[in-house]
């Protein structure tokens, strides 16, 4: 049976791609000055059975990184119609009890050695999510990426699960979480923007070979707090399969080494066992030095059965109160301890006085 197939190659350097001895690709791929900036080229061919595929490449030290050369081959039906595939997915979703859509990035769009040009998901992934969610209100979107991406449809889906990049058992782990056998207990170690233009530091391109870090200590979630622009999801945010209430914050006097101990009651108010991450932040309103609005000082995990209360203990090290001035210095005065479940969800607060 004859079929039309698109055969492609991704690499860096002078490349020839052969199929059954016929040249399909003969060109310079990627940017020789950027070893990780691979290029992609493809061609269509008609196949009736097995095909002998050969890649020939001129090895050039300029296109190699650490003595390595990377080549990737891929195929897809030549007559692929993305719109038709999305329509088909939406039709299947409409007939399903629950729709699960897995979207994300790949090594071609997100990897070490190169910068992303956009935070948007590649290809037609956003269109796929919108179509499926429009067909079935019980749509769960699984985001498989290694860093923040834009999710303009986030308020139109029933649930959103961030899985990062999984290993060989990723499929089994994902099934266990989706079916409720395990708790999705992670919390965001990054801030996820609602719009790309909201990112406090969007460009990291050096000028005349110099990169100025004018933001100083206000990086990551600290930059978002200073900008006062709300993101889609704050640092530390995350939900599971139950609900929680924090209470009874107790703070001890500083230890001789300057560390501070605190405890908090973590009550599982839901109907099943779960896991929560108690987060402690510090702030200083009357500081004589430049400080973040708030900064992470410690955290602890708590697991509890339905209706159970767990008492979590967190030790805030002396370093958390210090600032850098040709060495770690401690500014005497009053700090505020904020306890909660993200950098902005902080229902419990207490003040403590620290000596220099």
Short mmCIF file of C-alpha atoms in Angstrom, two decimals:
data_model
loop_
_atom_site.label_atom_id
_atom_site.label_comp_id
_atom_site.label_asym_id
_atom_site.label_seq_id
_atom_site.Cartn_x
_atom_site.Cartn_y
_atom_site.Cartn_z
CA UNK A 1 0.00 0.00 0.00
CA UNK A 2 1.42 3.38 -0.99
CA UNK A 3 1.50 6.27 1.45
CA UNK A 4 2.99 9.75 1.48
CA UNK A 5 5.39 10.46 4.31
CA UNK A 6 7.30 13.57 5.34
CA UNK A 7 10.85 12.69 6.43
CA UNK A 8 12.86 15.31 8.28
CA UNK A 9 16.24 15.80 9.87
CA UNK A 10 17.36 18.21 12.61
CA UNK A 11 21.04 18.97 13.18
CA UNK A 12 23.73 21.62 12.69
CA UNK A 13 26.09 21.75 9.72
CA UNK A 14 26.28 20.67 6.08
CA UNK A 15 23.81 17.80 5.82
CA UNK A 16 22.52 15.37 3.22
CA UNK A 17 19.49 13.15 3.81
CA UNK A 18 18.98 10.15 1.53
CA UNK A 19 16.01 7.80 1.16
CA UNK A 20 16.70 4.67 -0.88
CA UNK A 21 19.70 6.44 -2.39
CA UNK A 22 17.77 9.53 -3.46
CA UNK A 23 18.82 12.91 -2.03
CA UNK A 24 15.95 14.54 -0.13
CA UNK A 25 17.88 17.24 1.75
CA UNK A 26 21.18 18.86 0.80
CA UNK A 27 21.79 22.06 2.73
CA UNK A 28 23.49 23.83 5.61
CA UNK A 29 21.31 23.46 8.70
CA UNK A 30 21.36 25.64 11.78
CA UNK A 31 23.83 28.33 12.72
CA UNK A 32 27.49 27.20 12.80
CA UNK A 33 28.29 29.90 15.35
CA UNK A 34 25.69 28.46 17.77
CA UNK A 35 26.29 24.71 18.19
CA UNK A 36 22.95 24.10 19.90
CA UNK A 37 20.91 26.13 17.37
CA UNK A 38 19.97 23.19 15.16
CA UNK A 39 18.07 23.63 11.92
CA UNK A 40 15.32 21.45 10.49
CA UNK A 41 14.63 20.40 6.92
CA UNK A 42 12.22 17.85 5.46
CA UNK A 43 10.87 16.45 2.22
CA UNK A 44 7.93 14.31 1.16
CA UNK A 45 8.26 10.89 -0.40
CA UNK A 46 6.01 8.05 -1.45
CA UNK A 47 6.68 4.76 0.31
CA UNK A 48 5.52 1.21 -0.39
CA UNK A 49 7.46 -0.52 2.38
CA UNK A 50 10.75 -0.26 4.31
CA UNK A 51 13.02 2.63 3.30
CA UNK A 52 16.80 2.84 3.70
CA UNK A 53 17.54 6.22 5.28
CA UNK A 54 21.07 7.65 5.36
CA UNK A 55 22.34 10.95 6.80
CA UNK A 56 25.73 12.25 5.68
CA UNK A 57 27.26 15.19 7.45
CA UNK A 58 30.46 17.17 7.25
CA UNK A 59 31.91 17.28 10.74
CA UNK A 60 33.08 20.80 11.51
CA UNK A 61 34.53 21.74 14.92
CA UNK A 62 32.53 24.98 14.71
CA UNK A 63 29.27 23.02 14.71
CA UNK A 64 30.23 20.63 17.49
CA UNK A 65 29.79 21.18 21.21
CA UNK A 66 32.08 19.37 23.65
CA UNK A 67 33.03 17.07 20.78
CA UNK A 68 29.43 15.96 20.26
CA UNK A 69 27.25 16.02 17.17
CA UNK A 70 23.48 15.75 17.49
CA UNK A 71 21.20 14.43 14.75
CA UNK A 72 17.46 13.74 15.02
CA UNK A 73 15.21 12.11 12.44
CA UNK A 74 11.43 12.31 12.35
CA UNK A 75 8.45 11.36 10.22
CA UNK A 76 4.82 12.33 9.90
CA UNK A 77 2.12 11.77 7.31
CA UNK A 78 2.79 14.16 4.43
CA UNK A 79 -0.85 15.10 4.10
CA UNK A 80 -1.30 16.02 7.77
CA UNK A 81 -4.07 18.58 8.18
CA UNK A 82 -3.74 20.13 11.64
CA UNK A 83 -7.20 21.69 11.55
CA UNK A 84 -8.80 18.35 10.69
CA UNK A 85 -6.91 16.63 13.50
CA UNK A 86 -8.08 19.27 15.98
CA UNK A 87 -11.67 18.89 14.77
CA UNK A 88 -11.36 15.13 15.22
CA UNK A 89 -10.03 15.56 18.77
CA UNK A 90 -12.91 17.90 19.64
CA UNK A 91 -15.45 15.42 18.26
CA UNK A 92 -13.98 12.62 20.38
CA UNK A 93 -13.95 14.90 23.44
CA UNK A 94 -17.62 15.76 22.97
CA UNK A 95 -18.50 12.06 23.27
CA UNK A 96 -16.28 11.45 26.31
CA UNK A 97 -16.96 11.72 30.03
CA UNK A 98 -13.63 13.48 30.59
CA UNK A 99 -11.12 14.79 28.07
CA UNK A 100 -7.39 14.78 28.85
CA UNK A 101 -5.16 16.94 26.66
CA UNK A 102 -1.37 16.66 27.03
CA UNK A 103 0.55 19.66 25.70
CA UNK A 104 4.03 20.99 26.26
CA UNK A 105 7.40 21.86 24.85
CA UNK A 106 10.19 19.79 23.33
CA UNK A 107 13.96 19.90 23.17
CA UNK A 108 13.58 21.91 19.96
CA UNK A 109 11.85 24.77 21.78
CA UNK A 110 13.26 24.46 25.30
CA UNK A 111 16.75 23.21 26.07
CA UNK A 112 20.06 24.22 27.56
CA UNK A 113 22.43 26.15 25.34
CA UNK A 114 19.79 28.36 23.72
CA UNK A 115 17.15 30.88 24.72
CA UNK A 116 13.48 30.57 23.97
CA UNK A 117 12.09 33.21 21.63
CA UNK A 118 8.59 33.04 23.15
CA UNK A 119 6.80 31.64 26.19
CA UNK A 120 3.88 30.45 24.05
CA UNK A 121 3.36 26.74 23.51
CA UNK A 122 4.64 25.70 20.08
CA UNK A 123 2.51 24.80 17.09
CA UNK A 124 -1.27 24.52 17.36
CA UNK A 125 -1.34 23.36 20.98
CA UNK A 126 -3.36 26.34 22.23
CA UNK A 127 -5.89 25.82 19.44
CA UNK A 128 -6.16 22.14 20.38
CA UNK A 129 -6.87 22.94 24.03
CA UNK A 130 -9.48 25.56 23.15
CA UNK A 131 -11.26 23.22 20.74
CA UNK A 132 -11.37 20.30 23.18
CA UNK A 133 -12.41 22.50 26.13
CA UNK A 134 -15.15 24.02 23.99
CA UNK A 135 -16.46 20.54 23.23
CA UNK A 136 -16.22 19.16 26.77
CA UNK A 137 -16.32 21.32 29.94
CA UNK A 138 -14.68 18.44 31.86
CA UNK A 139 -11.31 18.91 30.19
CA UNK A 140 -8.06 18.26 32.07
CA UNK A 141 -4.93 19.79 30.56
CA UNK A 142 -1.58 18.20 31.37
CA UNK A 143 1.35 20.57 30.76
CA UNK A 144 4.60 18.76 30.04
CA UNK A 145 7.32 21.43 30.08
CA UNK A 146 10.47 22.31 31.96
CA UNK A 147 9.78 26.02 32.49
CA UNK A 148 6.86 28.47 32.50
CA UNK A 149 4.67 28.67 29.41
CA UNK A 150 1.67 30.83 28.57
CA UNK A 151 -1.73 29.22 29.10
CA UNK A 152 -4.34 31.66 27.73
CA UNK A 153 -7.07 29.00 28.09
CA UNK A 154 -6.36 28.30 31.78
CA UNK A 155 -9.72 29.67 32.98
CA UNK A 156 -11.65 27.64 30.40
CA UNK A 157 -10.59 24.15 31.52
CA UNK A 158 -11.72 22.10 34.49
CA UNK A 159 -8.26 21.22 35.78
CA UNK A 160 -4.63 21.92 35.04
CA UNK A 161 -1.81 19.54 35.95
CA UNK A 162 1.85 20.51 35.59
CA UNK A 163 4.09 17.46 35.26
CA UNK A 164 7.38 18.96 34.04
CA UNK A 165 9.51 16.49 32.04
CA UNK A 166 9.05 12.91 33.20
CA UNK A 167 11.27 9.87 32.80
CA UNK A 168 10.49 6.42 31.46
CA UNK A 169 7.78 5.81 34.09
CA UNK A 170 6.08 9.14 33.36
CA UNK A 171 3.00 7.48 31.86
CA UNK A 172 2.34 5.32 34.90
CA UNK A 173 2.92 8.23 37.28
CA UNK A 174 0.58 10.46 35.28
CA UNK A 175 -2.14 7.80 35.32
CA UNK A 176 -1.80 7.40 39.10
CA UNK A 177 -2.24 11.14 39.65
CA UNK A 178 -5.12 11.56 37.19
CA UNK A 179 -6.97 8.59 38.69
CA UNK A 180 -6.48 9.85 42.23
CA UNK A 181 -4.21 7.06 43.42
CA UNK A 182 -1.53 9.61 44.30
CA UNK A 183 -1.60 13.24 45.35
CA UNK A 184 -0.13 15.89 43.01
CA UNK A 185 1.95 17.27 45.87
CA UNK A 186 4.32 19.64 44.09
CA UNK A 187 4.34 23.42 44.40
CA UNK A 188 5.58 25.94 41.85
CA UNK A 189 9.30 26.83 42.15
CA UNK A 190 8.78 29.50 39.48
CA UNK A 191 6.24 32.21 38.65
CA UNK A 192 3.97 31.61 35.63
CA UNK A 193 2.95 34.78 33.76
CA UNK A 194 -0.48 35.55 32.38
CA UNK A 195 1.02 37.54 29.50
CA UNK A 196 4.53 37.51 28.11
CA UNK A 197 4.70 41.31 28.31
CA UNK A 198 4.16 41.09 32.09
CA UNK A 199 7.50 39.36 32.73
CA UNK A 200 9.62 41.81 34.80
CA UNK A 201 12.85 40.98 32.96
CA UNK A 202 11.95 39.81 29.46
CA UNK A 203 15.19 40.47 27.57
CA UNK A 204 18.57 39.08 28.60
CA UNK A 205 20.42 40.09 25.44
CA UNK A 206 23.80 41.72 26.21
CA UNK A 207 24.52 45.20 24.83
CA UNK A 208 28.01 45.55 23.35
CA UNK A 209 28.94 42.28 25.02
CA UNK A 210 27.84 43.44 28.47
CA UNK A 211 24.83 42.20 30.43
CA UNK A 212 23.69 44.62 33.12
CA UNK A 213 21.81 43.00 36.02
CA UNK A 214 20.06 46.18 37.05
CA UNK A 215 17.36 44.27 38.93
CA UNK A 216 19.89 43.46 41.68
CA UNK A 217 18.35 41.10 44.24
CA UNK A 218 14.86 41.49 42.76
CA UNK A 219 14.84 38.41 40.57
CA UNK A 220 12.31 35.62 40.10
CA UNK A 221 9.29 35.90 42.38
CA UNK A 222 10.93 38.90 44.07
CA UNK A 223 10.75 40.83 40.80
CA UNK A 224 7.06 39.94 40.41
CA UNK A 225 6.31 41.17 43.94
CA UNK A 226 8.12 44.43 43.28
CA UNK A 227 6.35 45.00 39.95
CA UNK A 228 2.93 44.39 41.58
CA UNK A 229 1.74 42.79 38.31
CA UNK A 230 -0.27 39.65 39.11
CA UNK A 231 0.87 36.56 37.21
CA UNK A 232 -1.27 33.58 36.26
CA UNK A 233 0.22 31.54 39.11
CA UNK A 234 2.47 32.73 41.91
CA UNK A 235 5.64 31.13 43.23
CA UNK A 236 4.75 28.39 45.72
CA UNK A 237 1.22 27.86 44.39
CA UNK A 238 -0.26 24.40 44.01
CA UNK A 239 -3.40 22.40 44.71
CA UNK A 240 -4.12 18.76 45.50
CA UNK A 241 -7.16 16.59 46.11
CA UNK A 242 -8.14 18.00 49.49
CA UNK A 243 -8.41 21.35 51.30
CA UNK A 244 -6.45 22.81 54.17
CA UNK A 245 -6.54 25.39 56.95
CA UNK A 246 -3.51 26.79 58.79
CA UNK A 247 -3.72 28.04 62.37
CA UNK A 248 -1.97 28.33 65.74
CA UNK A 249 1.31 29.89 64.62
CA UNK A 250 3.84 29.77 67.45
CA UNK A 251 7.25 31.42 67.21
CA UNK A 252 10.10 30.82 69.65
CA UNK A 253 12.68 33.38 70.69
CA UNK A 254 15.84 33.37 68.55
CA UNK A 255 18.40 30.69 69.35
CA UNK A 256 21.92 31.72 70.40
CA UNK A 257 23.01 31.18 66.78
CA UNK A 258 20.23 33.49 65.52
CA UNK A 259 17.95 30.82 64.06
CA UNK A 260 14.23 30.98 64.80
CA UNK A 261 11.90 27.99 65.31
CA UNK A 262 8.19 28.06 64.62
CA UNK A 263 5.30 25.62 64.51
CA UNK A 264 1.95 25.79 62.75
CA UNK A 265 -1.15 23.59 62.86
CA UNK A 266 -2.04 22.21 59.41
CA UNK A 267 -5.62 20.89 59.36
CA UNK A 268 -6.93 18.71 56.52
CA UNK A 269 -10.47 20.03 56.05
CA UNK A 270 -11.23 17.79 53.07
CA UNK A 271 -12.55 14.28 52.61
CA UNK A 272 -9.34 12.40 51.78
CA UNK A 273 -5.69 12.22 52.74
CA UNK A 274 -3.35 14.75 51.21
CA UNK A 275 -0.10 16.67 51.29
CA UNK A 276 0.50 20.36 51.90
CA UNK A 277 3.64 22.49 51.79
CA UNK A 278 3.87 25.08 54.57
CA UNK A 279 5.92 28.06 53.41
CA UNK A 280 7.56 30.74 55.54
CA UNK A 281 8.53 34.15 54.19
CA UNK A 282 10.18 37.17 55.78
CA UNK A 283 9.73 40.91 55.28
CA UNK A 284 11.21 44.05 56.78
CA UNK A 285 9.30 47.31 56.39
CA UNK A 286 11.78 49.70 58.00
CA UNK A 287 15.04 48.37 56.59
CA UNK A 288 17.95 50.66 55.80
CA UNK A 289 19.09 48.31 53.03
CA UNK A 290 17.46 47.24 49.78
CA UNK A 291 15.31 44.18 50.45
CA UNK A 292 12.66 42.23 48.55
CA UNK A 293 9.01 42.77 49.40
CA UNK A 294 9.15 39.23 50.84
CA UNK A 295 11.63 36.41 50.59
CA UNK A 296 11.42 32.66 51.20
CA UNK A 297 12.90 31.69 54.57
CA UNK A 298 11.86 28.06 55.00
CA UNK A 299 9.25 25.42 54.28
CA UNK A 300 8.03 22.01 55.44
CA UNK A 301 5.73 19.35 54.04
CA UNK A 302 2.74 18.02 55.93
CA UNK A 303 0.68 14.90 55.24
CA UNK A 304 -2.59 14.28 57.02
CA UNK A 305 -5.65 12.08 56.75
CA UNK A 306 -9.09 13.62 56.27
CA UNK A 307 -10.00 15.64 59.36
CA UNK A 308 -6.54 15.22 60.87
CA UNK A 309 -4.28 18.03 62.08
CA UNK A 310 -0.52 17.90 61.59
CA UNK A 311 1.82 20.22 63.49
CA UNK A 312 4.60 21.34 61.17
CA UNK A 313 7.90 22.70 62.46
CA UNK A 314 10.07 25.05 60.43
CA UNK A 315 13.50 26.35 61.38
CA UNK A 316 14.35 29.75 59.89
CA UNK A 317 18.17 29.97 59.75
CA UNK A 318 20.01 33.09 60.84
CA UNK A 319 21.20 33.59 57.25
CA UNK A 320 17.57 34.26 56.21
CA UNK A 321 17.64 37.49 58.24
CA UNK A 322 20.99 38.62 56.84
CA UNK A 323 21.95 40.79 53.87
CA UNK A 324 25.21 41.00 51.93
CA UNK A 325 27.55 43.95 52.48
CA UNK A 326 31.11 42.73 51.87
CA UNK A 327 30.03 39.77 54.00
CA UNK A 328 26.82 38.58 55.62
CA UNK A 329 25.46 41.26 57.96
CA UNK A 330 22.40 41.20 60.22
CA UNK A 331 20.43 44.41 60.60
CA UNK A 332 18.95 44.63 64.09
CA UNK A 333 15.24 45.28 64.31
CA UNK A 334 11.82 43.78 63.74
CA UNK A 335 11.09 41.29 60.97
CA UNK A 336 7.69 39.89 60.04
CA UNK A 337 7.22 36.16 59.58
CA UNK A 338 4.53 35.25 57.04
CA UNK A 339 3.23 31.67 56.92
CA UNK A 340 1.01 30.21 54.22
CA UNK A 341 0.88 28.19 51.02
CA UNK A 342 2.39 30.53 48.41
CA UNK A 343 4.26 33.81 48.24
CA UNK A 344 0.92 35.70 48.36
CA UNK A 345 -1.39 33.31 50.26
CA UNK A 346 -0.10 34.03 53.76
CA UNK A 347 -2.87 33.98 56.40
CA UNK A 348 -0.59 33.78 59.46
CA UNK A 349 1.84 36.49 60.52
CA UNK A 350 4.05 37.21 63.51
CA UNK A 351 6.76 39.72 64.35
CA UNK A 352 10.14 38.90 65.82
CA UNK A 353 13.00 41.13 66.93
CA UNK A 354 16.50 40.19 65.83
CA UNK A 355 19.74 41.52 67.30
CA UNK A 356 22.68 42.52 65.12
#
